[in-house]
């Protein structure tokens, strides 16, 4: 297709009709099919292509010889240096192969042991056509470490004599996805970088107790700058060494699997760190290699490099990277970071995304990136039936979560990013009596049918310094002085605790087909998150999670924790996240009441700050006897215990809000309750 023809075709999508949208999906699917065919013809199919991590980098052969392989198309010569050869820059040259590839074979030593020992340091020496000599880490390096006094990471040959062997199979894909977003390094009350082992032994039991069945691990792909939160990746195949060894990460995932918890990797394929000596940037001395050259290869806001998704070896690298984490570490899927930046040439910079379909179809869409994401999802879901992929996209790209065969991008879920923004806007701008029930409900339910969403009241983004968690917006400095259960709650703490629970339950029940919580936020973590950096004198004080607060019986953090736990356990029993979207029967502005039914469960919220309602009529679908299954006002959740849980609510055949039945209930102010029908079998 000529450039002119393509421009005419794509610009016709301004003010698109359904037919034009279908044409674009067909066009994208055609590009995907073409790339899949090329993989078949050139590489024997995607299975072999995505196993390239078994040939690139360094590999030990059965006879203990070592094979090194790199792609450096702009290099004049490549050498290997390291501990094994006394850091001789010229004794071990790579042989140049076709298509910019280089190979080096090193026979075993006389005693038949490998010439490069486990845990020894290596460097690739790159000679450029301009006469420069550069020292680089292999892009395929599986382990990199940094000496305490150094700012540069070293490539360490990882070939342990007793590699970790996984003992437990992957759990089946959960019916309902309840995600605990986690960062290993901050997962301790101590002011230091916490370890994989700490997470395995101290945090996994908490996650299991809380009722989460999925962990999303952040900042695992190695990143030289800790404060980047893992989003400036330097070594894509290396698990971060600041938390421990690769074997310890494997144990973490294996133990999670033994608890029935799946583990997702927060994968960053949207951009890469600009670091050269310990990153991908200028690996072969050029400004391109894995990236676009010139301005197209630079992200102006993130100060990072942008991948060339049309490059054959770039596809090999990125798709093999996904396969590596699935095979070597046994991850169960991925949360793709920065998808909005990938989808558009403008990377979302300066774009408000009103929802007009013209924003999703046109020359500003990066079709190469879209094809890459289609390939990634197709390959992952073909090879791993239960693999889960989640997209972080703020733009609302249509078909993002539709199957590839429909012309969609193939993700299982997208993050419902408007929900946390809405909660913060409400807390910042409105008095309690001015909360708009209709607007809240609209934000919770505003998603395309058939494209699943992960709902969350807050994630790591809202916990970062410069922003505030919901607990902080609600209670602020009172959290430091008035969270003791040994003293009466003041009005600030009372309001904060009640609304914290209600906002979470409403998000959980109405906002999506999955739910996410950032570690510590479930109990209203009292401080923000800030990594050691020059601006805070390299302090670890805020780079930690104070789980110890939950273990103190006299603090109200324990009450919030208990509610979060029971909210998840109630969902596990009734399965509303796996059910179709809710039927909303009430969003009463004056009463500040929201009522909806999902999975044959009735959710009732009274957000009014002072008004409680007796004999409040609510609409019901299935007739029968209902009882309270979750009550935010229970005393052990920090509530006031105003509801009798022995009460039985019987429906009447009185049509209400377009449902055939209704019943009368008592709803205290600032209370949320979940009612289930005693006569329905909820076993799934």
XYZ file of C-alpha atoms in Angstrom:
684
model
C 0.000 0.000 0.000
C 1.461 3.375 -0.965
C 1.954 6.137 1.584
C -0.630 8.253 -0.245
C -3.177 5.429 -0.280
C -2.620 4.752 3.396
C -3.021 8.416 4.276
C -6.309 8.610 2.403
C -7.547 5.418 4.011
C -6.634 6.396 7.546
C -7.782 10.002 7.449
C -11.203 8.772 6.374
C -11.638 7.617 9.966
C -12.262 11.144 11.184
C -15.860 10.990 12.349
C -15.795 7.196 11.876
C -18.751 4.964 11.315
C -18.959 1.433 12.678
C -18.062 0.146 9.203
C -14.919 2.270 9.127
C -13.928 1.015 12.574
C -14.353 -2.541 11.337
C -12.170 -1.707 8.338
C -9.415 -0.478 10.645
C -9.623 -3.668 12.700
C -9.354 -5.676 9.480
C -6.397 -3.543 8.379
C -4.606 -4.131 11.695
C -5.366 -7.838 11.608
C -3.922 -7.979 8.095
C -0.674 -6.421 9.316
C -0.593 -8.900 12.203
C -1.169 -11.882 9.896
C 1.584 -10.690 7.575
C 4.055 -10.487 10.451
C 3.013 -13.933 11.689
C 3.580 -15.352 8.196
C 7.027 -13.770 8.010
C 7.937 -15.350 11.338
C 6.862 -18.726 9.980
C 8.872 -18.324 6.791
C 12.046 -16.862 8.299
C 12.213 -18.484 11.736
C 10.042 -21.591 11.554
C 7.283 -19.986 13.591
C 6.901 -17.890 16.705
C 7.653 -20.742 19.108
C 11.276 -20.966 18.019
C 11.581 -17.214 17.506
C 10.503 -16.437 21.065
C 12.994 -18.936 22.497
C 15.904 -16.818 21.273
C 16.987 -16.273 24.884
C 18.336 -19.847 24.575
C 20.865 -18.808 21.941
C 21.578 -15.091 22.537
C 23.693 -13.863 25.424
C 25.785 -16.661 26.947
C 24.983 -20.384 27.082
C 26.817 -23.428 28.397
C 26.846 -26.422 26.087
C 26.729 -30.089 27.263
C 30.536 -30.306 27.016
C 30.861 -27.135 29.180
C 31.972 -25.008 26.248
C 30.381 -21.562 26.171
C 28.644 -19.839 23.265
C 28.174 -16.071 23.236
C 25.891 -14.367 20.722
C 24.929 -10.714 20.238
C 23.214 -8.464 17.724
C 25.206 -5.274 17.141
C 24.643 -4.167 13.522
C 26.608 -0.913 13.730
C 29.686 -2.378 15.454
C 33.049 -2.764 13.712
C 34.256 -5.497 16.078
C 33.210 -7.209 19.310
C 35.350 -8.727 22.051
C 34.591 -10.395 25.373
C 36.486 -9.458 28.479
C 36.130 -10.251 32.160
C 37.459 -12.001 35.218
C 38.051 -15.148 33.173
C 40.744 -13.598 30.940
C 42.222 -11.004 33.306
C 40.189 -8.289 31.602
C 42.114 -8.640 28.352
C 40.270 -6.503 25.793
C 41.478 -8.403 22.710
C 42.000 -12.094 23.540
C 38.431 -13.217 22.803
C 37.019 -11.695 19.583
C 33.513 -12.441 18.363
C 33.124 -13.660 14.766
C 30.923 -11.523 12.558
C 27.859 -13.253 11.105
C 25.046 -12.161 8.784
C 22.459 -9.516 9.725
C 24.601 -7.777 12.335
C 25.056 -10.852 14.519
C 28.241 -11.839 16.328
C 29.270 -15.160 17.881
C 32.055 -16.402 20.149
C 32.824 -19.985 21.172
C 35.018 -20.643 24.217
C 36.051 -24.262 24.868
C 36.133 -25.636 28.408
C 39.281 -25.499 30.503
C 41.650 -28.452 30.679
C 39.776 -29.825 33.675
C 36.595 -29.736 31.558
C 34.999 -26.979 33.672
C 33.544 -23.883 31.977
C 36.080 -21.167 31.090
C 33.829 -18.557 32.699
C 32.892 -19.387 36.258
C 29.524 -18.814 37.841
C 29.263 -15.372 39.474
C 32.203 -13.899 37.588
C 32.054 -10.533 35.827
C 31.977 -9.926 32.078
C 31.841 -7.066 29.585
C 31.257 -6.841 25.860
C 33.867 -4.603 24.249
C 32.355 -2.832 21.246
C 34.602 -1.207 18.647
C 32.700 1.337 16.579
C 33.279 2.480 13.029
C 34.273 5.856 14.477
C 37.188 4.237 16.300
C 35.613 4.262 19.766
C 35.981 1.444 22.286
C 32.847 0.958 24.375
C 32.230 -1.335 27.348
C 28.756 -2.803 27.405
C 26.531 -5.285 29.225
C 24.902 -7.906 27.023
C 21.250 -6.975 26.372
C 20.472 -10.621 27.195
C 22.318 -10.584 30.537
C 20.421 -12.643 33.102
C 21.995 -11.135 36.203
C 23.631 -7.776 36.871
C 24.891 -6.373 40.152
C 26.279 -3.109 41.430
C 29.148 -2.697 43.848
C 28.108 -0.618 46.835
C 30.306 2.346 45.860
C 29.680 2.164 42.112
C 26.934 3.808 40.088
C 27.336 1.379 37.159
C 25.977 -2.154 37.123
C 28.176 -5.129 36.195
C 27.248 -8.117 34.067
C 27.564 -11.234 36.226
C 27.581 -14.692 34.654
C 24.770 -16.569 36.393
C 25.107 -20.343 36.109
C 24.537 -21.758 39.607
C 25.629 -25.350 40.258
C 22.250 -26.047 41.889
C 19.573 -23.991 40.125
C 16.196 -23.648 41.801
C 13.702 -26.288 40.690
C 10.030 -25.302 40.823
C 8.019 -27.695 42.966
C 4.471 -26.455 42.479
C 2.363 -26.187 39.318
C 0.856 -22.912 38.227
C -2.593 -22.412 39.763
C -5.509 -22.257 37.379
C -6.623 -18.840 36.217
C -8.870 -17.439 38.974
C -12.571 -17.032 38.286
C -12.341 -13.560 39.859
C -9.093 -11.597 39.786
C -8.132 -9.864 43.050
C -4.696 -8.290 42.631
C -2.237 -7.233 45.322
C 0.098 -4.744 43.622
C 3.477 -5.192 45.286
C 7.026 -3.861 45.373
C 9.532 -6.258 46.933
C 12.000 -3.572 47.991
C 9.558 -1.642 50.187
C 7.767 -4.690 51.600
C 9.204 -4.323 55.109
C 8.804 -1.876 58.018
C 12.586 -1.467 58.080
C 14.283 1.438 56.343
C 16.207 -0.589 53.786
C 15.787 -2.471 50.528
C 13.806 -5.568 51.483
C 14.544 -8.957 49.937
C 12.785 -11.610 47.873
C 13.117 -13.899 50.905
C 11.428 -11.360 53.171
C 8.528 -11.156 50.732
C 8.286 -14.939 50.525
C 8.230 -15.544 54.259
C 6.590 -12.398 55.660
C 4.368 -10.876 52.974
C 2.951 -13.848 51.071
C 1.106 -15.133 54.175
C -0.524 -11.700 54.595
C -1.616 -11.649 50.953
C -3.126 -15.099 51.328
C -4.911 -14.072 54.528
C -6.304 -10.950 52.847
C -7.973 -13.044 50.155
C -6.007 -11.780 47.146
C -5.394 -14.472 44.540
C -2.969 -12.563 42.339
C 0.210 -10.574 42.951
C 1.436 -7.941 40.529
C 5.172 -7.532 41.104
C 6.630 -4.136 40.260
C 10.260 -3.140 39.668
C 11.557 -6.664 38.990
C 13.218 -6.009 35.625
C 16.579 -4.532 36.555
C 16.731 -0.747 36.794
C 19.832 1.170 37.792
C 17.882 3.998 39.433
C 15.877 2.685 42.386
C 13.689 5.801 42.548
C 12.410 5.156 39.007
C 10.044 2.615 40.622
C 11.321 0.103 38.073
C 10.082 2.050 35.059
C 13.521 2.927 33.665
C 14.683 -0.589 32.796
C 18.362 -1.162 32.071
C 18.564 -4.982 31.819
C 15.402 -6.605 30.494
C 16.297 -10.246 31.181
C 17.763 -9.666 34.654
C 15.699 -9.887 37.841
C 16.743 -7.021 40.073
C 19.733 -8.047 42.182
C 19.047 -5.411 44.851
C 16.469 -7.796 46.358
C 18.524 -10.991 46.066
C 19.326 -13.693 43.535
C 17.308 -15.090 40.621
C 16.886 -18.327 42.568
C 15.260 -16.437 45.444
C 12.764 -14.815 43.072
C 11.947 -18.249 41.653
C 11.303 -19.498 45.182
C 9.004 -16.514 45.844
C 6.886 -17.347 42.795
C 6.904 -21.059 43.582
C 5.709 -20.481 47.161
C 2.996 -18.109 45.875
C 1.841 -20.887 43.555
C 1.735 -23.303 46.479
C -0.704 -20.885 48.153
C -2.928 -20.782 45.061
C -1.760 -17.267 44.157
C -0.773 -16.365 40.600
C 1.974 -13.823 39.934
C 2.024 -11.162 37.219
C 5.098 -9.211 36.141
C 4.864 -5.464 35.649
C 6.580 -5.493 32.256
C 8.013 -2.325 30.703
C 8.213 -2.614 26.914
C 7.055 0.925 26.275
C 10.502 2.489 26.674
C 13.985 1.912 28.110
C 16.519 3.765 30.212
C 18.971 6.075 28.442
C 21.879 4.471 30.293
C 24.625 3.296 27.950
C 27.245 1.443 30.019
C 24.646 -0.658 31.846
C 21.602 -0.249 29.590
C 20.443 -0.930 26.020
C 21.080 2.587 24.774
C 23.821 2.827 22.100
C 24.750 -0.810 22.631
C 26.490 -0.986 19.254
C 27.633 2.640 19.290
C 24.744 3.922 17.156
C 21.760 5.968 18.299
C 19.416 3.285 16.962
C 20.024 -0.483 17.293
C 16.970 -1.410 19.426
C 15.435 2.050 19.130
C 14.271 4.542 16.548
C 16.995 6.978 15.597
C 16.552 10.705 15.986
C 13.623 12.398 17.746
C 11.307 9.439 17.166
C 13.493 7.368 19.459
C 13.251 9.792 22.397
C 10.436 10.206 24.922
C 10.536 13.881 25.819
C 8.759 13.583 29.173
C 10.299 10.360 30.420
C 13.818 11.140 29.130
C 14.077 7.600 27.814
C 14.502 5.648 24.566
C 11.640 4.298 22.418
C 11.748 0.892 20.750
C 11.521 0.378 17.005
C 8.697 -2.187 16.989
C 9.074 -2.790 13.246
C 12.651 -4.064 13.697
C 13.025 -7.817 13.300
C 15.653 -8.177 16.026
C 13.702 -5.820 18.289
C 10.691 -8.124 17.970
C 12.952 -11.072 18.718
C 14.282 -9.346 21.820
C 10.944 -8.192 23.247
C 8.881 -11.291 22.459
C 11.654 -13.539 23.778
C 11.741 -11.384 26.876
C 8.089 -12.189 27.597
C 8.749 -15.881 27.006
C 11.804 -15.776 29.313
C 9.843 -14.492 32.292
C 7.092 -17.066 31.688
C 9.469 -20.014 31.253
C 12.415 -19.291 33.528
C 10.579 -17.707 36.454
C 7.097 -19.176 35.903
C 5.242 -15.863 35.984
C 1.570 -16.224 35.069
C 1.174 -13.120 32.925
C 1.922 -9.445 32.613
C 0.694 -5.973 33.351
C 1.984 -3.959 30.377
C 3.115 -0.521 31.509
C 2.795 2.645 29.425
C 0.571 1.205 26.692
C -0.803 4.665 25.873
C 2.705 5.813 24.988
C 3.095 2.800 22.698
C -0.197 3.244 20.847
C 0.343 6.753 19.519
C 3.170 8.641 17.855
C 2.398 11.535 20.214
C 2.696 9.099 23.183
C -0.312 10.700 24.836
C 1.618 13.925 25.444
C -0.753 16.877 25.287
C -3.734 14.662 24.422
C -6.778 14.773 26.680
C -8.619 11.873 24.998
C -12.219 13.017 24.979
C -13.428 9.637 23.730
C -14.024 10.806 20.162
C -13.268 7.825 17.920
C -11.179 10.014 15.631
C -8.566 9.981 18.395
C -8.074 6.226 17.936
C -7.865 6.014 14.140
C -5.495 8.015 12.010
C -1.854 8.624 11.226
C -1.141 9.487 14.871
C -1.643 5.800 15.764
C 1.563 3.738 15.753
C 0.541 0.650 13.780
C 3.939 -1.028 14.360
C 3.365 -0.886 18.095
C -0.178 -2.176 17.734
C 1.056 -5.161 15.703
C 3.698 -5.852 18.368
C 1.045 -5.909 21.104
C -1.184 -8.150 18.976
C 1.732 -10.533 18.437
C 2.619 -10.513 22.130
C -0.926 -11.330 23.232
C -1.477 -13.915 20.506
C 1.746 -15.737 21.327
C 1.246 -15.635 25.095
C -2.345 -16.852 24.971
C -1.521 -19.548 22.417
C 1.380 -20.957 24.410
C -0.096 -20.460 27.881
C -3.824 -21.045 28.103
C -4.211 -19.370 31.502
C -1.895 -16.434 30.845
C -3.322 -13.058 31.906
C -2.394 -9.745 30.288
C -3.439 -6.317 31.536
C -2.965 -3.022 29.714
C -2.276 0.302 31.368
C -3.966 2.630 28.880
C -5.465 5.980 29.770
C -6.662 6.767 26.242
C -9.545 4.284 26.023
C -8.396 2.653 22.784
C -11.335 0.570 21.444
C -10.819 -3.212 21.029
C -7.799 -3.135 23.358
C -9.353 -6.070 25.236
C -10.944 -7.881 22.347
C -9.424 -11.045 20.792
C -6.758 -10.638 18.131
C -8.858 -12.611 15.643
C -11.452 -9.832 15.889
C -8.801 -7.240 15.057
C -8.407 -6.407 18.729
C -5.142 -6.151 20.611
C -5.841 -9.249 22.682
C -5.468 -8.039 26.281
C -7.573 -9.747 28.946
C -8.096 -6.594 31.016
C -7.461 -2.866 31.007
C -6.957 -0.741 34.103
C -9.980 1.430 34.958
C -7.804 4.488 35.436
C -10.649 6.987 35.707
C -11.880 5.545 39.014
C -9.004 6.610 41.318
C -8.955 10.009 39.625
C -12.654 10.392 40.365
C -12.259 9.517 44.056
C -9.450 12.018 44.498
C -11.380 14.719 42.644
C -14.365 14.172 44.957
C -12.269 14.318 48.121
C -10.427 17.432 46.937
C -13.337 19.426 45.554
C -16.619 18.456 47.240
C -18.174 18.488 50.668
C -19.775 15.197 51.710
C -23.273 16.552 51.242
C -22.406 17.574 47.668
C -21.222 14.179 46.454
C -23.019 13.335 43.209
C -24.225 9.733 43.317
C -25.039 9.650 39.610
C -21.592 10.898 38.661
C -19.887 8.328 40.885
C -21.990 5.499 39.465
C -21.318 6.681 35.915
C -17.553 6.600 36.489
C -17.755 3.118 38.010
C -19.869 1.654 35.225
C -18.549 3.595 32.207
C -16.791 0.816 30.311
C -17.344 -0.921 26.985
C -19.337 -4.099 27.281
C -17.143 -7.099 26.525
C -13.865 -5.371 27.418
C -12.936 -6.284 30.967
C -11.574 -3.744 33.428
C -9.483 -3.939 36.595
C -11.061 -1.527 39.054
C -9.094 0.128 41.823
C -9.693 2.935 44.282
C -5.961 3.700 44.351
C -2.712 2.155 43.141
C 0.964 2.965 43.599
C 0.433 6.182 41.615
C -1.671 7.689 44.389
C 0.773 6.557 47.084
C 3.754 8.459 45.662
C 5.161 11.534 47.323
C 3.550 14.618 45.786
C 0.168 12.906 45.819
C -1.883 11.497 48.666
C -3.445 8.125 49.381
C -7.189 8.037 50.035
C -6.481 7.534 53.737
C -4.380 10.688 53.757
C -6.968 12.701 51.837
C -9.556 11.558 54.372
C -7.642 11.777 57.658
C -4.351 13.571 57.040
C -2.329 14.393 60.185
C -4.953 12.858 62.492
C -3.622 9.473 61.393
C -0.496 10.120 63.455
C -2.301 10.930 66.699
C -5.825 9.501 66.699
C -5.719 5.982 65.278
C -5.725 4.312 68.681
C -8.773 2.133 69.369
C -8.268 2.850 73.081
C -9.632 6.369 72.675
C -12.952 7.489 71.127
C -12.788 8.333 67.435
C -12.826 12.004 66.638
C -14.949 13.193 63.736
C -12.054 13.149 61.243
C -11.056 9.550 61.961
C -14.681 8.397 62.105
C -15.461 9.909 58.706
C -12.190 8.669 57.227
C -12.530 5.077 58.339
C -16.157 4.752 57.229
C -15.593 6.313 53.794
C -12.336 4.418 53.224
C -14.257 1.138 53.475
C -17.250 2.303 51.460
C -15.183 3.683 48.584
C -13.290 0.427 48.313
C -16.390 -1.761 48.421
C -18.200 0.343 45.825
C -15.156 0.120 43.532
C -14.874 -3.621 44.173
C -18.529 -4.351 43.506
C -19.342 -1.974 40.658
C -16.118 -0.867 38.978
C -14.899 -3.794 36.926
C -14.263 -7.469 36.322
C -11.176 -7.515 38.531
C -9.929 -5.542 41.538
C -6.515 -4.149 42.478
C -5.022 -2.782 45.679
C -1.535 -1.412 46.288
C 0.252 -3.021 49.212
C -0.437 -1.320 52.521
C -3.278 0.810 51.224
C -5.776 -1.804 52.374
C -5.119 -0.761 55.977
C -4.760 2.958 55.255
C -0.964 3.140 55.288
C -0.168 6.350 57.186
C 2.663 7.636 55.000
C 3.335 8.212 51.340
C 5.969 6.470 49.255
C 9.279 8.136 48.409
C 12.437 6.337 47.337
C 15.938 7.356 48.428
C 17.138 10.242 46.268
C 19.180 13.410 46.498
C 16.068 15.446 47.336
C 15.444 13.499 50.571
C 19.078 12.874 51.553
C 18.887 9.287 50.278
C 16.447 8.369 53.055
C 14.611 5.030 53.220
C 12.129 6.329 55.764
C 9.284 6.505 53.237
C 10.467 3.579 51.076
C 8.838 0.966 53.300
C 5.470 -0.455 54.289
C 4.667 -0.470 57.987
C 2.969 -3.862 58.270
C 3.820 -3.763 61.958
C 0.940 -1.306 62.443
C -1.551 -4.031 61.524
C -0.106 -6.325 64.169
C -0.873 -3.872 66.966
C -4.292 -4.709 68.432
C -4.892 -1.206 69.741
C -4.530 0.576 66.359
C -7.422 1.093 63.946
C -5.301 0.086 60.942
C -6.169 -3.458 61.989
C -9.864 -2.672 61.537
C -9.381 -1.475 57.963
C -7.272 -4.561 57.245
C -10.039 -6.820 58.574
C -12.641 -5.173 56.339
C -10.448 -5.528 53.244
C -9.887 -9.190 54.063
C -13.579 -9.916 54.530
C -14.524 -7.934 51.424
C -12.275 -10.218 49.351
C -13.510 -13.340 51.097
C -17.121 -12.340 50.497
C -16.384 -11.816 46.800
C -14.660 -15.192 46.697
C -17.896 -16.799 47.932
C -20.341 -14.935 45.683
C -18.180 -14.153 42.645
C -19.472 -10.740 41.654
C -16.288 -9.805 39.779
C -16.879 -12.734 37.423
C -20.542 -11.808 36.952
C -22.020 -9.532 34.258
C -22.124 -5.787 35.043
C -24.423 -4.745 37.859
C -28.022 -3.617 37.542
C -28.166 -0.225 39.251
C -31.571 0.315 40.819
C -30.926 3.500 42.827
C -28.628 6.518 42.793
C -30.571 8.931 44.950
C -28.955 12.370 45.174
C -30.915 13.649 48.162
C -30.610 10.490 50.233
C -27.015 9.873 49.037
C -27.927 6.233 48.475
C -26.655 3.824 45.812
C -28.202 0.375 45.339
C -27.258 -2.245 42.773
C -27.506 -5.979 42.213
C -24.697 -8.131 40.874
C -24.302 -11.921 40.954
C -27.656 -12.064 42.791
C -26.094 -10.050 45.606
C -27.590 -6.731 46.745
C -25.180 -3.851 47.474
C -26.555 -0.900 49.463
C -24.548 2.271 50.186
C -25.662 5.215 52.300
C -23.095 7.981 51.828
C -25.125 10.546 53.741
C -22.985 12.005 56.557
C -25.833 12.170 59.103
C -29.078 10.623 57.814
C -29.912 7.001 58.588
C -32.954 5.424 56.945
C -35.478 2.999 58.418
C -37.715 0.917 56.156
C -35.855 2.042 53.047
C -37.256 0.251 50.010
C -34.722 -1.325 47.669
C -35.323 -3.204 44.435
C -34.571 -6.942 44.260
C -34.477 -9.449 41.426
C -34.724 -13.010 42.798
C -37.367 -13.329 45.530
C -36.651 -14.889 48.906
C -34.962 -14.347 52.238
C -31.865 -12.147 52.373
C -29.299 -11.764 55.152
C -26.347 -9.446 55.756
C -23.082 -10.950 54.526
C -20.843 -7.889 54.819
C -21.421 -4.776 56.881
C -18.971 -1.864 56.956
C -20.546 -0.695 60.231
C -19.419 -3.718 62.240
C -17.472 -2.742 65.348
C -14.407 -4.832 64.483
C -14.191 -2.877 61.198
C -14.142 0.416 63.097
C -17.904 0.904 62.655
C -20.641 1.568 65.198
C -22.463 -1.780 65.236
C -25.885 -0.427 64.392
C -27.135 -3.437 62.397
C -28.476 -6.721 63.756
C -27.010 -9.530 61.662
C -29.724 -11.931 62.770
C -32.253 -9.877 60.844
C -33.876 -11.656 57.904
C -35.079 -9.524 55.006
C -38.000 -10.995 53.062
C -38.842 -9.746 49.596
C -42.318 -8.646 48.571
C -43.719 -9.132 45.055
C -43.806 -5.366 44.672
C -42.182 -4.057 41.505
C -39.650 -1.331 42.176
C -37.075 0.356 39.902
C -37.984 -2.052 37.095
C -37.253 -5.149 39.179
C -40.061 -7.569 40.103
C -39.453 -7.592 43.860
C -38.414 -5.267 46.650
C -37.795 -5.224 50.403
C -37.421 -2.806 53.290
C -34.063 -2.334 54.985
C -32.425 -0.163 57.611
C -29.318 1.699 56.394
C -27.291 3.716 58.908
C -25.449 6.792 57.689
C -22.013 6.213 56.134
C -22.603 2.490 55.885
C -22.383 -0.107 53.144
C -23.983 -3.555 53.356
C -24.003 -6.629 51.155
C -27.076 -8.877 51.254
C -27.302 -12.382 49.818
C -30.301 -14.595 49.175
C -30.400 -17.505 51.608
C -32.358 -19.606 49.091
C -29.897 -19.357 46.184
C -27.018 -21.795 45.703
C -23.990 -19.547 45.138
C -21.560 -22.409 44.515
C -19.754 -21.923 41.212
